[in-house]
Amino acid sequence: MPGSIRIGIGGWTFEPWRGVFYPDGLAQKRELEFASRRLTAIEINGTYYSTFKPDSWSKWRDETPDDFVFTVKASRFSTNRRVLAEAGESVAKFLGQGMTLLGAKLGPINWQFMPTKQFDAADFGAFLALLPNERDGVRLRHAVEVRHASFDCDAFRALCAEHGVAIVHAEGAEYPTIAPAPVGFTYARLMGSRDEAAGFSDAELDAYAERAKAWSAAGDVFAFFISGTKVRNPAAAEALIGRLGGR
């Protein structure tokens, strides 16, 4: 049986979306409520820069539909370091801020690395060993977004497969797109939107729909329109959701 396909955007607070994606006059405090009923997932980006109180996580859980999923961008303090093996305390602090209050709405965590970070098998393996599969009775899934060409190797893919960690499919940026490891789910960040109605041509969106279906044969899919012409990303997500059967 194919996995579920979740399509969304990065974050939900962006002023240019007001009057374009969000209706004129919609209160800012209701933007998550609105977005979560048009999309099927959102990647929380603010967690890359700071932590949030447990009340925030509970609020986000309660404002969204039962079938909605959040993915979470991990703290830069865990990944932007010379020795990744020493990130244990930072990883624990990040995971302990309250995100497990999302319960079943918690999707994968994206651990993003600087473009200058190069592959070191021993150190990266030690980092992956720090990532738990469960916390507070909630399942944790992890993905790594690496952006240096040295990671495009079989040794890196084997490490990720060993630890059950997905390799983020990053497409449209200046960084290499690295072939995934088979771990039961796909995490994609699609960054090439342009200044046109749905961010992409119909043919491109049709191709994304077919690719998402193919990915789902191997498990759940989480795909986000990120960066590019950001004002068009919600429209791109809605267009892709429509091609996959609707919200």
Coordinates of C-alpha atoms in Angstrom, one line a residue:
M1 CA 0.0 0.0 0.0
P2 CA 1.5 3.4 -0.9
G3 CA 2.4 5.9 1.7
S4 CA 0.6 9.2 2.3
I5 CA 1.6 12.3 0.4
R6 CA 1.9 15.6 2.3
I7 CA 2.4 18.8 0.4
G8 CA 3.1 22.3 1.9
I9 CA 5.3 25.3 2.4
G10 CA 8.0 26.6 4.8
G11 CA 6.4 28.4 7.7
W12 CA 3.1 30.3 7.6
T13 CA 4.0 33.9 8.5
F14 CA 5.1 35.9 5.5
E15 CA 3.7 39.4 4.8
P16 CA 3.6 39.1 1.0
W17 CA 1.2 36.1 1.3
R18 CA -1.4 38.5 2.8
G19 CA -3.9 39.4 0.1
V20 CA -2.4 36.7 -2.2
F21 CA -2.7 33.4 -0.3
Y22 CA -4.4 34.8 2.8
P23 CA -7.7 36.7 2.3
D24 CA -7.7 40.4 2.8
G25 CA -8.6 41.2 6.4
L26 CA -7.7 37.8 7.8
A27 CA -6.3 38.2 11.3
Q28 CA -2.7 37.2 11.5
K29 CA -3.5 34.9 14.5
R30 CA -5.7 32.9 12.2
E31 CA -3.2 32.4 9.4
L32 CA -2.1 28.9 10.6
E33 CA -5.8 27.9 10.9
F34 CA -6.4 29.0 7.3
A35 CA -3.2 27.5 5.8
S36 CA -3.6 24.2 7.5
R37 CA -7.0 23.8 5.8
R38 CA -5.6 24.5 2.3
L39 CA -2.4 22.5 2.6
T40 CA -1.6 19.1 4.2
A41 CA 1.8 20.0 5.9
I42 CA 4.0 22.9 6.9
E43 CA 7.7 22.9 7.7
I44 CA 8.3 24.9 10.8
N45 CA 11.3 27.0 10.1
G46 CA 11.6 29.3 13.1
T47 CA 13.0 26.4 15.2
Y48 CA 16.2 26.7 13.2
Y49 CA 16.9 30.0 15.0
S50 CA 15.3 29.6 18.4
T51 CA 13.2 27.3 20.7
F52 CA 9.5 27.7 21.5
K53 CA 7.6 27.2 24.7
P54 CA 5.4 24.1 25.1
D55 CA 2.3 26.3 24.9
S56 CA 3.2 27.2 21.4
W57 CA 3.4 23.6 20.3
S58 CA 0.1 22.8 22.0
K59 CA -1.5 25.8 20.3
W60 CA -0.3 24.8 16.8
R61 CA -1.6 21.3 17.4
D62 CA -5.0 22.5 18.4
E63 CA -5.4 25.0 15.6
T64 CA -4.9 22.5 12.8
P65 CA -7.0 19.6 11.4
D66 CA -6.6 16.1 12.7
D67 CA -4.9 14.9 9.5
F68 CA -2.4 17.8 9.3
V69 CA 1.3 17.3 9.8
F70 CA 4.2 19.6 10.8
T71 CA 7.8 18.9 10.0
V72 CA 10.4 20.7 12.0
K73 CA 13.7 22.3 10.9
A74 CA 16.3 21.5 13.5
S75 CA 18.3 24.0 15.5
R76 CA 21.4 25.4 13.8
F77 CA 23.2 25.0 17.1
S78 CA 23.1 21.3 16.6
T79 CA 24.3 21.2 13.0
N80 CA 26.5 24.3 12.5
R81 CA 29.5 23.0 14.5
R82 CA 33.0 21.7 13.7
V83 CA 32.6 18.4 15.6
L84 CA 29.1 16.9 15.1
A85 CA 29.8 14.1 17.6
E86 CA 29.7 16.8 20.3
A87 CA 26.2 17.9 19.5
G88 CA 24.4 15.6 22.1
E89 CA 23.5 18.3 24.6
S90 CA 22.2 20.6 21.8
V91 CA 20.2 17.9 20.2
A92 CA 18.6 16.9 23.5
K93 CA 17.7 20.6 24.2
F94 CA 16.1 21.0 20.8
L95 CA 14.1 17.8 21.0
G96 CA 13.0 18.6 24.6
Q97 CA 11.4 22.0 23.9
G98 CA 7.8 20.6 23.6
M99 CA 7.5 19.4 20.0
T100 CA 6.3 16.0 21.1
L101 CA 3.1 17.8 22.2
L102 CA 2.2 17.7 18.5
G103 CA 1.6 13.9 18.9
A104 CA 0.6 12.3 15.7
K105 CA 0.9 15.7 13.9
L106 CA 4.7 15.6 14.3
G107 CA 6.4 14.6 11.0
P108 CA 10.1 14.3 10.3
I109 CA 12.8 16.6 11.6
N110 CA 15.0 18.2 9.0
W111 CA 18.6 18.6 10.2
Q112 CA 20.1 21.1 7.7
F113 CA 23.9 21.5 7.4
M114 CA 25.9 24.5 6.1
P115 CA 27.1 24.3 2.5
T116 CA 30.7 24.3 3.8
K117 CA 30.2 21.2 5.9
Q118 CA 32.0 18.3 4.3
F119 CA 31.4 14.6 4.7
D120 CA 33.4 12.9 7.5
A121 CA 32.1 9.3 7.9
A122 CA 33.1 8.8 11.5
D123 CA 31.9 12.2 12.7
F124 CA 28.6 12.1 10.7
G125 CA 27.9 8.6 11.9
A126 CA 28.4 9.7 15.5
F127 CA 25.9 12.5 14.9
L128 CA 23.3 10.2 13.4
A129 CA 23.7 8.0 16.4
L130 CA 22.5 10.9 18.6
L131 CA 19.1 11.1 16.9
P132 CA 16.5 9.0 18.9
N133 CA 13.6 7.2 17.3
E134 CA 11.2 8.1 20.1
R135 CA 10.6 10.7 22.8
D136 CA 7.8 11.0 25.3
G137 CA 6.1 8.1 23.5
V138 CA 6.0 9.9 20.2
R139 CA 7.8 8.5 17.1
L140 CA 10.6 10.6 15.7
R141 CA 11.8 10.4 12.1
H142 CA 14.8 12.3 10.9
A143 CA 16.1 13.7 7.6
V144 CA 19.4 15.3 6.8
E145 CA 19.8 18.2 4.3
V146 CA 23.5 18.2 3.3
R147 CA 24.7 20.8 0.8
H148 CA 28.3 19.9 -0.1
A149 CA 29.3 17.6 -3.0
S150 CA 31.4 15.4 -0.8
F151 CA 28.2 13.8 0.6
D152 CA 27.3 12.4 -2.8
C153 CA 28.8 9.1 -2.2
D154 CA 27.8 5.5 -1.3
A155 CA 29.4 5.7 2.2
F156 CA 27.0 8.6 3.1
R157 CA 24.0 6.8 1.7
A158 CA 24.9 3.6 3.6
L159 CA 25.3 5.5 6.9
C160 CA 21.8 7.1 6.5
A161 CA 20.3 3.7 5.6
E162 CA 21.9 2.1 8.6
H163 CA 20.4 4.7 10.9
G164 CA 17.0 5.0 9.1
V165 CA 17.6 8.7 8.3
A166 CA 16.3 10.1 5.1
I167 CA 18.4 12.3 2.7
V168 CA 16.5 15.4 1.9
H169 CA 15.8 15.7 -1.8
A170 CA 16.7 19.3 -2.4
E171 CA 15.9 20.6 -5.9
G172 CA 16.2 24.0 -7.5
A173 CA 19.0 25.5 -5.5
E174 CA 22.7 25.8 -6.2
Y175 CA 23.5 22.8 -4.1
P176 CA 23.8 19.2 -5.3
T177 CA 20.7 17.0 -5.4
I178 CA 21.9 13.8 -3.7
A179 CA 20.2 10.4 -4.3
P180 CA 18.2 9.2 -1.3
A181 CA 18.8 6.2 0.9
P182 CA 15.8 3.8 1.2
V183 CA 14.4 4.4 4.7
G184 CA 10.6 4.3 4.2
F185 CA 9.8 7.9 3.6
T186 CA 10.8 10.8 1.4
Y187 CA 11.5 14.4 2.4
A188 CA 11.7 16.9 -0.5
R189 CA 12.3 20.6 -0.6
L190 CA 11.5 22.1 -4.0
M191 CA 13.1 25.5 -4.4
G192 CA 12.7 26.6 -8.0
S193 CA 9.4 28.5 -8.0
R194 CA 9.2 31.5 -10.4
D195 CA 7.0 34.6 -10.6
E196 CA 4.0 33.0 -12.4
A197 CA 0.6 32.1 -11.1
A198 CA 1.4 28.7 -9.6
G199 CA 5.1 29.2 -9.4
F200 CA 5.7 26.5 -12.1
S201 CA 4.4 25.5 -15.4
D202 CA 1.5 23.0 -15.7
A203 CA 4.0 20.5 -17.1
E204 CA 6.4 20.9 -14.2
L205 CA 3.6 20.5 -11.7
D206 CA 2.3 17.4 -13.5
A207 CA 5.8 16.0 -13.3
Y208 CA 6.0 16.7 -9.6
A209 CA 2.7 14.9 -9.1
E210 CA 4.0 11.8 -10.9
R211 CA 7.2 11.9 -8.9
A212 CA 5.3 12.2 -5.6
K213 CA 3.3 9.2 -6.5
A214 CA 6.4 7.2 -7.4
W215 CA 8.0 8.2 -4.1
S216 CA 4.9 7.1 -2.2
A217 CA 5.5 3.5 -3.4
A218 CA 8.4 3.5 -0.9
G219 CA 6.5 5.1 2.0
D220 CA 5.2 8.5 3.2
V221 CA 6.1 11.6 1.2
F222 CA 6.7 15.1 2.7
A223 CA 7.2 17.8 0.0
F224 CA 7.6 21.5 0.5
F225 CA 7.8 24.5 -1.8
I226 CA 10.6 26.5 -0.3
S227 CA 12.5 29.7 -1.3
G228 CA 12.5 30.6 -5.0
T229 CA 9.7 33.1 -5.6
K230 CA 8.3 32.6 -2.2
V231 CA 5.1 34.5 -2.7
R232 CA 4.1 31.8 -5.2
N233 CA 4.8 28.8 -3.1
P234 CA 1.4 28.4 -1.5
A235 CA -0.2 28.4 -5.0
A236 CA 2.3 25.8 -6.1
A237 CA 1.5 23.6 -3.1
E238 CA -2.3 24.0 -3.7
A239 CA -1.8 23.2 -7.4
L240 CA 0.1 20.0 -6.6
I241 CA -2.4 19.0 -3.9
G242 CA -5.1 19.4 -6.5
R243 CA -3.3 17.1 -8.9
L244 CA -3.0 14.5 -6.2
G245 CA -6.7 14.4 -5.4
G246 CA -7.3 17.6 -3.4
R247 CA -7.2 18.6 0.2

